[in-house]
mmCIF file of N, CA, C and O in Angstrom:
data_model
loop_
_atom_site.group_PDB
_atom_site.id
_atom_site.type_symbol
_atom_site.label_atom_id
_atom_site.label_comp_id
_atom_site.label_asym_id
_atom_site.label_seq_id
_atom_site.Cartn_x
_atom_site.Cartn_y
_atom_site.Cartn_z
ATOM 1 N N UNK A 1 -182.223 172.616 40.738
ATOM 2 C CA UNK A 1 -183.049 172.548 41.928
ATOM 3 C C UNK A 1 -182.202 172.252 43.157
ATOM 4 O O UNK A 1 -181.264 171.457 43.216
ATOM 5 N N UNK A 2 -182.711 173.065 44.181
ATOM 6 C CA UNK A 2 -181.622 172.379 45.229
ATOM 7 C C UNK A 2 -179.962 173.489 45.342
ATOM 8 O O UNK A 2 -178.997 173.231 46.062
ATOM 9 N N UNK A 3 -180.059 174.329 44.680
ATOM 10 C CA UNK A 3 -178.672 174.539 44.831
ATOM 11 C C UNK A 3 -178.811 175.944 45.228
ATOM 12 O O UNK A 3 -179.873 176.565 45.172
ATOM 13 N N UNK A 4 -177.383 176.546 45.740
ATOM 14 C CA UNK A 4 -177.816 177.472 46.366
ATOM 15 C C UNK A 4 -176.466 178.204 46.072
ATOM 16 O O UNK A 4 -175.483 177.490 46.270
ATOM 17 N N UNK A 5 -176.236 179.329 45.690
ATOM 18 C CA UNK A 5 -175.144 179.909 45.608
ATOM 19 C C UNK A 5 -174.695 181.322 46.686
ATOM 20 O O UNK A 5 -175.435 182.069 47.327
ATOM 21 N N UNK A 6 -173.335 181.306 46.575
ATOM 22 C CA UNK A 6 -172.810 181.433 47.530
ATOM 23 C C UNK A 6 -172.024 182.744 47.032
ATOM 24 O O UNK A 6 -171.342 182.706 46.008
ATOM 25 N N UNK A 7 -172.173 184.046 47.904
ATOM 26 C CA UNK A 7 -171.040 185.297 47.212
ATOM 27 C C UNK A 7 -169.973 184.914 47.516
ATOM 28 O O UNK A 7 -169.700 184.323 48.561
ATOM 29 N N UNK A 8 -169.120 185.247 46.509
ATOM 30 C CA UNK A 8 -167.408 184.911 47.187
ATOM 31 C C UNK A 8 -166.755 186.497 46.855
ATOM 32 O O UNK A 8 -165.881 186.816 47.661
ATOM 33 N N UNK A 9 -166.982 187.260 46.061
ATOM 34 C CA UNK A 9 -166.423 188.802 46.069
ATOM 35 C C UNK A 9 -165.868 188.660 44.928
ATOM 36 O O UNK A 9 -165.409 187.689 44.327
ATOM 37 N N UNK A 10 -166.011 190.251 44.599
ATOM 38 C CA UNK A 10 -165.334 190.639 43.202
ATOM 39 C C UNK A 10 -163.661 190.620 43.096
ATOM 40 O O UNK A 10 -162.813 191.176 43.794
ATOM 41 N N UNK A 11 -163.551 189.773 41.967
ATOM 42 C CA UNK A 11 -161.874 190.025 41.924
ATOM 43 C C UNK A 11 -161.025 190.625 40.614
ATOM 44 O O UNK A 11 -161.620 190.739 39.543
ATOM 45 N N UNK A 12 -159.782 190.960 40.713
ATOM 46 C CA UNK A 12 -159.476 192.231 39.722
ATOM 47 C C UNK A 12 -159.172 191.042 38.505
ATOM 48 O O UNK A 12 -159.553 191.264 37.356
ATOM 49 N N UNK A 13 -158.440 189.741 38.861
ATOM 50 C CA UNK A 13 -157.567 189.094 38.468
ATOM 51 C C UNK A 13 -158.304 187.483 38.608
ATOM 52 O O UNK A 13 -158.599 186.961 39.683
ATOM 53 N N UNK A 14 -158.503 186.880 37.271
ATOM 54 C CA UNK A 14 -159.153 185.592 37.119
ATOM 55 C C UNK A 14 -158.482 184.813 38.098
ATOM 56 O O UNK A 14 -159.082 184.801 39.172
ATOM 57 N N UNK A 15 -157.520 184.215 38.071
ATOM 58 C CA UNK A 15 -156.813 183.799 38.960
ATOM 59 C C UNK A 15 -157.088 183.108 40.543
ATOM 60 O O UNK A 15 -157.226 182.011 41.084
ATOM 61 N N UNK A 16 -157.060 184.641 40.874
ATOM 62 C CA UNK A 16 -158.123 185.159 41.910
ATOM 63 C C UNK A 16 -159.207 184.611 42.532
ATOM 64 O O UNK A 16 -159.409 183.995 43.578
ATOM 65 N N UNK A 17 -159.905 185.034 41.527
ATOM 66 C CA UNK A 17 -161.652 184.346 41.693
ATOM 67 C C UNK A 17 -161.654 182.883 41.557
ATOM 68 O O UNK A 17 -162.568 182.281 42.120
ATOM 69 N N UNK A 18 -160.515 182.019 40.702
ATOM 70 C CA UNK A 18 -160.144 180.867 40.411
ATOM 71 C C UNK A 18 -160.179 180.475 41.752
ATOM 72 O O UNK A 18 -161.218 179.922 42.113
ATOM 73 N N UNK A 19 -159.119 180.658 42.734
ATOM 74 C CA UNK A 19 -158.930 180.707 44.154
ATOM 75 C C UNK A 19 -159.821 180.390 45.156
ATOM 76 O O UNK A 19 -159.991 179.408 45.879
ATOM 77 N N UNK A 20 -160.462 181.695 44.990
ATOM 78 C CA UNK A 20 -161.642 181.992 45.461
ATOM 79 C C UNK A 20 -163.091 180.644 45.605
ATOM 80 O O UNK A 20 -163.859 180.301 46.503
ATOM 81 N N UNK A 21 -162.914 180.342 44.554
ATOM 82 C CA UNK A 21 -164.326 179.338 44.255
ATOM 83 C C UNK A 21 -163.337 177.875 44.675
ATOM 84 O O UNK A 21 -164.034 177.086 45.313
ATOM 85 N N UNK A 22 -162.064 177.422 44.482
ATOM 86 C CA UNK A 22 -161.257 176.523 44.605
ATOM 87 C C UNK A 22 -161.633 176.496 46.361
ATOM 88 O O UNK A 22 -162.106 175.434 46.765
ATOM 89 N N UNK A 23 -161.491 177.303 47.098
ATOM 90 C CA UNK A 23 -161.329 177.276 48.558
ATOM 91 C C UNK A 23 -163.138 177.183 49.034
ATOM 92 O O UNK A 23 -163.529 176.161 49.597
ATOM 93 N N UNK A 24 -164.002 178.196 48.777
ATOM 94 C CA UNK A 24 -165.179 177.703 49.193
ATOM 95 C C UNK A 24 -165.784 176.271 48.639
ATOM 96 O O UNK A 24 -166.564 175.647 49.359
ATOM 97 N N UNK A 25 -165.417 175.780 47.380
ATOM 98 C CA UNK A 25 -165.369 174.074 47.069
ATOM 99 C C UNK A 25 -164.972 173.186 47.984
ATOM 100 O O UNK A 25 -165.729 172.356 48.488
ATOM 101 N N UNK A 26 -163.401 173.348 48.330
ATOM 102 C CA UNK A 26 -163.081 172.338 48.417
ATOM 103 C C UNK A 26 -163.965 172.305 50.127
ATOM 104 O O UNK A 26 -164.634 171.325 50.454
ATOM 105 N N UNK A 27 -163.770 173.756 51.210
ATOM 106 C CA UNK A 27 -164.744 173.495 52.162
ATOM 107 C C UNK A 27 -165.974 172.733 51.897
ATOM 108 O O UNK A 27 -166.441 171.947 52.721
ATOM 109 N N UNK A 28 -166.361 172.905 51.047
ATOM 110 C CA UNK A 28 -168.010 172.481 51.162
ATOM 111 C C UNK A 28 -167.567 170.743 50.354
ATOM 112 O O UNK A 28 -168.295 169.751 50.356
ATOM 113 N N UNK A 29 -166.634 170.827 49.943
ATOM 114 C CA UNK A 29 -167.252 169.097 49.455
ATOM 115 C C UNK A 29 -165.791 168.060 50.019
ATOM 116 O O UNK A 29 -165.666 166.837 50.079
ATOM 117 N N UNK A 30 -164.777 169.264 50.392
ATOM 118 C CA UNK A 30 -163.340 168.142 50.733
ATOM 119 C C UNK A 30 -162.980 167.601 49.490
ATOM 120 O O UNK A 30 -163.460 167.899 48.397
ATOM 121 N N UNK A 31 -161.908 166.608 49.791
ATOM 122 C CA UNK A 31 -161.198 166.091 48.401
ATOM 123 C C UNK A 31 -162.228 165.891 47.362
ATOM 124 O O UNK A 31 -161.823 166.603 46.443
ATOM 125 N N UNK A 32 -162.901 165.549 47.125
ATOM 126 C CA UNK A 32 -164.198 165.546 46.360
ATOM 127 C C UNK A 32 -164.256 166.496 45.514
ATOM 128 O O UNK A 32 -164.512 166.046 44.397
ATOM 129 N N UNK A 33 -164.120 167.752 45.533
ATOM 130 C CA UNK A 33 -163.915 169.120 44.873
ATOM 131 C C UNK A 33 -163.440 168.753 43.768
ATOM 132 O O UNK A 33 -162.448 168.034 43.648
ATOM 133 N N UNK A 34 -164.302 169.351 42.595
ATOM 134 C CA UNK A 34 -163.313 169.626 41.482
ATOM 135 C C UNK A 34 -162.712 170.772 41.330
ATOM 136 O O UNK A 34 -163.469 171.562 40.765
ATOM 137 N N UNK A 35 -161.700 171.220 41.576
ATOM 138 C CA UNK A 35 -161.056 172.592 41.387
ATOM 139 C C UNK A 35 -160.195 172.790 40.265
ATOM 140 O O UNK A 35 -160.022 172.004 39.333
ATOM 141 N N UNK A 36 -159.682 173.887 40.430
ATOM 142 C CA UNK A 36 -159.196 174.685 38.952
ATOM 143 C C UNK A 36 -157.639 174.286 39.633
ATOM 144 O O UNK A 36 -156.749 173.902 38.875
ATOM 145 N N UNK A 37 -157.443 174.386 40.823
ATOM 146 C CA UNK A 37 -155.625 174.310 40.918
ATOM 147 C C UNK A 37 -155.670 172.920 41.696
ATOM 148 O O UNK A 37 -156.767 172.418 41.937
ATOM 149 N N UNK A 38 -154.529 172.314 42.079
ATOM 150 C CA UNK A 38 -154.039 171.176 42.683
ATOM 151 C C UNK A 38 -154.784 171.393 44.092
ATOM 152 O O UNK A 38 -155.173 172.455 44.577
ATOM 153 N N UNK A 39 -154.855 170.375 44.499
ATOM 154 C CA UNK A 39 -155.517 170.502 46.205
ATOM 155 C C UNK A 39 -154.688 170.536 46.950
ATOM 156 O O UNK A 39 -154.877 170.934 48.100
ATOM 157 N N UNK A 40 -153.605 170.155 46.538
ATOM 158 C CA UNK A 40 -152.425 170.498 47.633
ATOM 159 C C UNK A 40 -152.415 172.259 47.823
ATOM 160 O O UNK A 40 -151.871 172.911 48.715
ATOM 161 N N UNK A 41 -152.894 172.547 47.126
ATOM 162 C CA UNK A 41 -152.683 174.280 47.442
ATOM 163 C C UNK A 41 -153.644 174.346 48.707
ATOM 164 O O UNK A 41 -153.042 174.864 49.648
ATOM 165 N N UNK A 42 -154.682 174.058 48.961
ATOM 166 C CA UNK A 42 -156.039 174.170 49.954
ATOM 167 C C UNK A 42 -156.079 173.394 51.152
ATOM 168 O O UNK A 42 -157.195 173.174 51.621
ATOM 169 N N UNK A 43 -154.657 172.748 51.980
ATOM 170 C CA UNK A 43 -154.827 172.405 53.205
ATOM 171 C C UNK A 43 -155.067 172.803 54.043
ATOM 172 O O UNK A 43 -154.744 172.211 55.073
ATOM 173 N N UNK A 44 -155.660 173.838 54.104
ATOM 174 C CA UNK A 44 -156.486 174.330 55.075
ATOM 175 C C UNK A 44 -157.899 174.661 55.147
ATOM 176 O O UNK A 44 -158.642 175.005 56.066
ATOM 177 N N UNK A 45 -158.026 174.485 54.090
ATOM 178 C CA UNK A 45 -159.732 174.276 53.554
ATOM 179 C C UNK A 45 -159.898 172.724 53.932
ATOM 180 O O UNK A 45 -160.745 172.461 54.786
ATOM 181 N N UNK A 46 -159.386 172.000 53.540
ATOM 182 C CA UNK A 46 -159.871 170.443 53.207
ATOM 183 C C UNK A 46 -159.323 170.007 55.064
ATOM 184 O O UNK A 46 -159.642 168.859 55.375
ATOM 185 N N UNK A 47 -158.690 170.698 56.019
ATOM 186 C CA UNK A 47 -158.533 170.482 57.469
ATOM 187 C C UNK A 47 -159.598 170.953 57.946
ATOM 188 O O UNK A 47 -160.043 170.419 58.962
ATOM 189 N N UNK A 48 -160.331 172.122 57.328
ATOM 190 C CA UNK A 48 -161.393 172.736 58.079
ATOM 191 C C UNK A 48 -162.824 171.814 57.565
ATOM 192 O O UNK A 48 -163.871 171.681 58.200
ATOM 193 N N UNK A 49 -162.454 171.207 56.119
ATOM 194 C CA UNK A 49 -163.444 170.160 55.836
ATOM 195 C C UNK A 49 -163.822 169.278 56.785
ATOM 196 O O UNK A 49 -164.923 169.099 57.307
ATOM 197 N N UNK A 50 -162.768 168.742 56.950
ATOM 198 C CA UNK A 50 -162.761 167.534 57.830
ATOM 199 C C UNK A 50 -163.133 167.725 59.594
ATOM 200 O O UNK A 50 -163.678 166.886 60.312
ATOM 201 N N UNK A 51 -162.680 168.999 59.956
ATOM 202 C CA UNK A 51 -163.630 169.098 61.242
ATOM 203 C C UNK A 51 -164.524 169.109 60.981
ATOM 204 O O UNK A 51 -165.083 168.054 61.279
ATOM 205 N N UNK A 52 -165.645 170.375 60.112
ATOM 206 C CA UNK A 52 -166.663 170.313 60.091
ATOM 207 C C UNK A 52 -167.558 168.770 60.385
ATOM 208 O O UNK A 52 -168.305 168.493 61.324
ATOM 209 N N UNK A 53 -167.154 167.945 59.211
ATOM 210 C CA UNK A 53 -167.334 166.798 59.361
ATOM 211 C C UNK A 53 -167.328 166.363 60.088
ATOM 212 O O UNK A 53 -168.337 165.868 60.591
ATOM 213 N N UNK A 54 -166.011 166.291 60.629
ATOM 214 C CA UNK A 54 -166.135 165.091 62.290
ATOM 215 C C UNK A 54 -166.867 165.695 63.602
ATOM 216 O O UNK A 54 -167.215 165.137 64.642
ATOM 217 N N UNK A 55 -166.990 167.239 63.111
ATOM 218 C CA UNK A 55 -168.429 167.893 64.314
ATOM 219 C C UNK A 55 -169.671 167.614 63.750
ATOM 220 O O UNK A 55 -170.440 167.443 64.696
ATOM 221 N N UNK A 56 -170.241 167.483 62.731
ATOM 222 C CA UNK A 56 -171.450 167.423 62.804
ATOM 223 C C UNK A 56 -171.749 165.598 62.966
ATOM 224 O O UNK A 56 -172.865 165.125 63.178
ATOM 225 N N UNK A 57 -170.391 164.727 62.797
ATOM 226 C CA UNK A 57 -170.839 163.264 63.124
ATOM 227 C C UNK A 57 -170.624 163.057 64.543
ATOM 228 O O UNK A 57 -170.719 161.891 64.927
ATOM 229 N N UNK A 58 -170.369 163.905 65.353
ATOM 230 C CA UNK A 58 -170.359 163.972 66.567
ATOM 231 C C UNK A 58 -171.749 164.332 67.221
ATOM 232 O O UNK A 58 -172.413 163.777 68.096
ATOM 233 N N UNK A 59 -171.916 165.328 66.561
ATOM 234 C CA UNK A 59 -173.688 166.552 67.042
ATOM 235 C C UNK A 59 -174.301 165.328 66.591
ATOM 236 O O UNK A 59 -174.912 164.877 67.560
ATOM 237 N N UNK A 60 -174.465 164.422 65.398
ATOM 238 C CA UNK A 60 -175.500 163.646 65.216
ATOM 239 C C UNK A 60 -175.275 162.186 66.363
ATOM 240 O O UNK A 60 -176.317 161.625 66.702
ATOM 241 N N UNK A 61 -174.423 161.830 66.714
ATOM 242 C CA UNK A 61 -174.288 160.875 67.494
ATOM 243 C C UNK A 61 -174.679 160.866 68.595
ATOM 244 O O UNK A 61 -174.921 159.848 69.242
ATOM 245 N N UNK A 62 -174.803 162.040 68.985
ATOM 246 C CA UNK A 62 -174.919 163.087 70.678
ATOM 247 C C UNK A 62 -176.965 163.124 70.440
ATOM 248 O O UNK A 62 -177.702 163.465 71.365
ATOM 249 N N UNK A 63 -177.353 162.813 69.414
ATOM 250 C CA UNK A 63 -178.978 163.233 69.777
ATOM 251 C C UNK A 63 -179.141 164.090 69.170
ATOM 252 O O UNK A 63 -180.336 164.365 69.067
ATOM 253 N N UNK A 64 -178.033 165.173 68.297
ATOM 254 C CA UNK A 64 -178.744 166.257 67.795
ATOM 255 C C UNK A 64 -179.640 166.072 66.501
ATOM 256 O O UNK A 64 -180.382 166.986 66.139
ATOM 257 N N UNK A 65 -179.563 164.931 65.844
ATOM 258 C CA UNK A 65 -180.300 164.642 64.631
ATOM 259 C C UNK A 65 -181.828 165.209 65.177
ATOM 260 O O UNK A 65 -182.613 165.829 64.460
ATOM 261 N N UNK A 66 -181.959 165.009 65.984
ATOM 262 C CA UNK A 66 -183.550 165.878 65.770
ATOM 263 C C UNK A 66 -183.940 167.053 65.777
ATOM 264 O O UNK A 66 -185.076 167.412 65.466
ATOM 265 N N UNK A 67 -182.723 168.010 66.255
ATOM 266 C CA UNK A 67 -182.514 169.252 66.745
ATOM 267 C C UNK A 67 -182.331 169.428 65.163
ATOM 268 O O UNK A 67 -183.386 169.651 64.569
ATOM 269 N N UNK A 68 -181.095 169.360 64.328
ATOM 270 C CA UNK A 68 -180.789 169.181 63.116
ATOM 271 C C UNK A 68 -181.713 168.646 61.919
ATOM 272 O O UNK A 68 -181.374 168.421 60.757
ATOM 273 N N UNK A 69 -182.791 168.524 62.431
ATOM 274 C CA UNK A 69 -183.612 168.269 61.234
ATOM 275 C C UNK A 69 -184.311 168.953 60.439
ATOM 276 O O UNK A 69 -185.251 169.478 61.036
ATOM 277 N N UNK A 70 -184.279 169.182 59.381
ATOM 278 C CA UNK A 70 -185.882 170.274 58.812
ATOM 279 C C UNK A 70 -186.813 169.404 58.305
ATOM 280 O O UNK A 70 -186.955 168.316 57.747
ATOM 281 N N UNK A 71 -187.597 170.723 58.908
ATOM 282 C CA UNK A 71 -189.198 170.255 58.673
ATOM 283 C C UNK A 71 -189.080 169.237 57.709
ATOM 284 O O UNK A 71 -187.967 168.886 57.317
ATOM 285 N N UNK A 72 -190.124 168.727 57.285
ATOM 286 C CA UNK A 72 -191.164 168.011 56.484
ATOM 287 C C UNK A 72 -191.519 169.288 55.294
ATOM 288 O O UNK A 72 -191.927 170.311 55.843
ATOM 289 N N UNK A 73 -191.455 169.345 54.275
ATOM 290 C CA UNK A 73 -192.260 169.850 53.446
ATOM 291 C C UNK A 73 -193.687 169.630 53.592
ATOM 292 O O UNK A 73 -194.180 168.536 53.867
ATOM 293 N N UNK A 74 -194.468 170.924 53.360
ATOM 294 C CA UNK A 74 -195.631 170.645 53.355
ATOM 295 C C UNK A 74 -196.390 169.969 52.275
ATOM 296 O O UNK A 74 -196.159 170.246 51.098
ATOM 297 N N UNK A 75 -197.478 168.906 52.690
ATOM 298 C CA UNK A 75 -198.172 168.198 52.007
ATOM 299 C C UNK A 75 -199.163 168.868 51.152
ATOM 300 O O UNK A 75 -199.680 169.890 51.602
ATOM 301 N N UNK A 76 -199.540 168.410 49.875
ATOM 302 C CA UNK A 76 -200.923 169.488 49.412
ATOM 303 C C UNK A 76 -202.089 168.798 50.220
ATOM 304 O O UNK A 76 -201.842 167.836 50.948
ATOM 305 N N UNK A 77 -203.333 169.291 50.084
ATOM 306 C CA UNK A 77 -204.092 169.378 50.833
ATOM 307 C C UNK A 77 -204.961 168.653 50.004
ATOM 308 O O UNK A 77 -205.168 168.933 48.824
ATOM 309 N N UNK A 78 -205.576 167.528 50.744
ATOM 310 C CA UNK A 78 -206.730 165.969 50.013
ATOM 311 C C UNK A 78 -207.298 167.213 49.460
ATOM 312 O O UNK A 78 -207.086 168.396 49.729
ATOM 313 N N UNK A 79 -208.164 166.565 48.523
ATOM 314 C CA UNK A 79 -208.868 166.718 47.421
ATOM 315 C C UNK A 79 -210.334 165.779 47.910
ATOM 316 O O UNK A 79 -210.064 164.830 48.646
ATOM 317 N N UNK A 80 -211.609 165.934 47.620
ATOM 318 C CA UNK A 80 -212.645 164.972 47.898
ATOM 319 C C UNK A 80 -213.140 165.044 46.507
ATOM 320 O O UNK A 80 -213.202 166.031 45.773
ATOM 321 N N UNK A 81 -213.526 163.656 46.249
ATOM 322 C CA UNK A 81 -214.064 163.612 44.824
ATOM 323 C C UNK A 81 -213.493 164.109 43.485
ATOM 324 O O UNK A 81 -212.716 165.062 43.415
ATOM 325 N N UNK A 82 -213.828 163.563 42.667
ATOM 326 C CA UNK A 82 -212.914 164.508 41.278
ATOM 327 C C UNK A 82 -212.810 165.680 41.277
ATOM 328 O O UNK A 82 -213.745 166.384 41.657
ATOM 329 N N UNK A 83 -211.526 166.246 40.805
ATOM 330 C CA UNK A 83 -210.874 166.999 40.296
ATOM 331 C C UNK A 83 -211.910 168.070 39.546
ATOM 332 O O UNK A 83 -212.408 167.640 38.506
ATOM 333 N N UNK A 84 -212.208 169.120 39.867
ATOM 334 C CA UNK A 84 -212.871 170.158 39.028
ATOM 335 C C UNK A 84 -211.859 170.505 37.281
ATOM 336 O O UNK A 84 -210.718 170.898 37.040
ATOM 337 N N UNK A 85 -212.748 170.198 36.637
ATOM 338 C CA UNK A 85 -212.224 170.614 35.338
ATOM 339 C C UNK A 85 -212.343 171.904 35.172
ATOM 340 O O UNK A 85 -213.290 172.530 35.646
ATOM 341 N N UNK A 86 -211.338 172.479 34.438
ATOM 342 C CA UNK A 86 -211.527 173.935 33.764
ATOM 343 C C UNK A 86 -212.495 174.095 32.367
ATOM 344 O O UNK A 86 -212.063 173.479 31.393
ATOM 345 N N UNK A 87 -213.677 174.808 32.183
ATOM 346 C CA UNK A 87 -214.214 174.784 31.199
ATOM 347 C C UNK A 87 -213.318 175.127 30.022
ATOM 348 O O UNK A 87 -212.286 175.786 30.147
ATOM 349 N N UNK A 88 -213.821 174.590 28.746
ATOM 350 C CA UNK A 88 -213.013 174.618 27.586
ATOM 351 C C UNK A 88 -214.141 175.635 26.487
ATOM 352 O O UNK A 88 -215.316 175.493 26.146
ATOM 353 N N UNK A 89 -213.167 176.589 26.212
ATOM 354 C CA UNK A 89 -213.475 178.046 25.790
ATOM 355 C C UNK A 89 -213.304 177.745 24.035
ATOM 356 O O UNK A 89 -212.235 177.250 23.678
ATOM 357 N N UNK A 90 -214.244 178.014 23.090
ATOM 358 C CA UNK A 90 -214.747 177.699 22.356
ATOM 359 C C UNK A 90 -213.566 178.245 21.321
ATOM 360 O O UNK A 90 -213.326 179.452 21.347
ATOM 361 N N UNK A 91 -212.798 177.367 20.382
ATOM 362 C CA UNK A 91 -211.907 177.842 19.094
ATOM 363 C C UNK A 91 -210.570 177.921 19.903
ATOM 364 O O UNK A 91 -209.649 178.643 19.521
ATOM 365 N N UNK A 92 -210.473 176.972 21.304
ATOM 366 C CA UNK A 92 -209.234 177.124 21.658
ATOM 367 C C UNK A 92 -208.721 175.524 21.536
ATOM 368 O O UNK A 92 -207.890 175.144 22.361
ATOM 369 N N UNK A 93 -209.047 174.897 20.854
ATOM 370 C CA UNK A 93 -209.040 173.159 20.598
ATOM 371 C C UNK A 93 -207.738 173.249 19.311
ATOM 372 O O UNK A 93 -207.338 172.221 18.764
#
């Protein structure tokens, strides 16, 4: 629940795609990442981490937290009085 995946492109060579998922990781989570190679390979992912970061704790400091917010999920809708039962259909017990 909650998760959302991300294309990264077809590659000829495991390796590759190893890479591939290593660099959109470590962006999205910084040292935190579990990756397939050393993180020293990805300083430039985990530099671009860290702006991101220090821009959006900037945008939130600045007032944008409200601009930046999503909605509310919608609520279900009251109910008055009990719950309507579904009739129970005879030899299905």
């Amino acid at each position: 629940p909650g998760s959302k995946h991300i294309y990264l492109g077809l590659y000829n060579e495991e390796a590759a795609a190893a890479k591939a998922y290593d660099r959109a990781l470590v962006r999205l989570r910084g040292a935190a990442a579990a990756t397939n190679y050393s993180l020293t390979n990805y300083k430039d992912e985990l530099q671009a981490f860290e702006l991101d970061t220090s821009t959006e704790t900037l945008a939130l400091s600045n007032g944008a937290d409200r601009i930046l917010k999503r909605p509310a999920p919608a609520q279900p809708l009251p109910t008055r009085g009990n719950p309507v039962k579904s009739p129970v259909t005879p030899g299905t017990r």
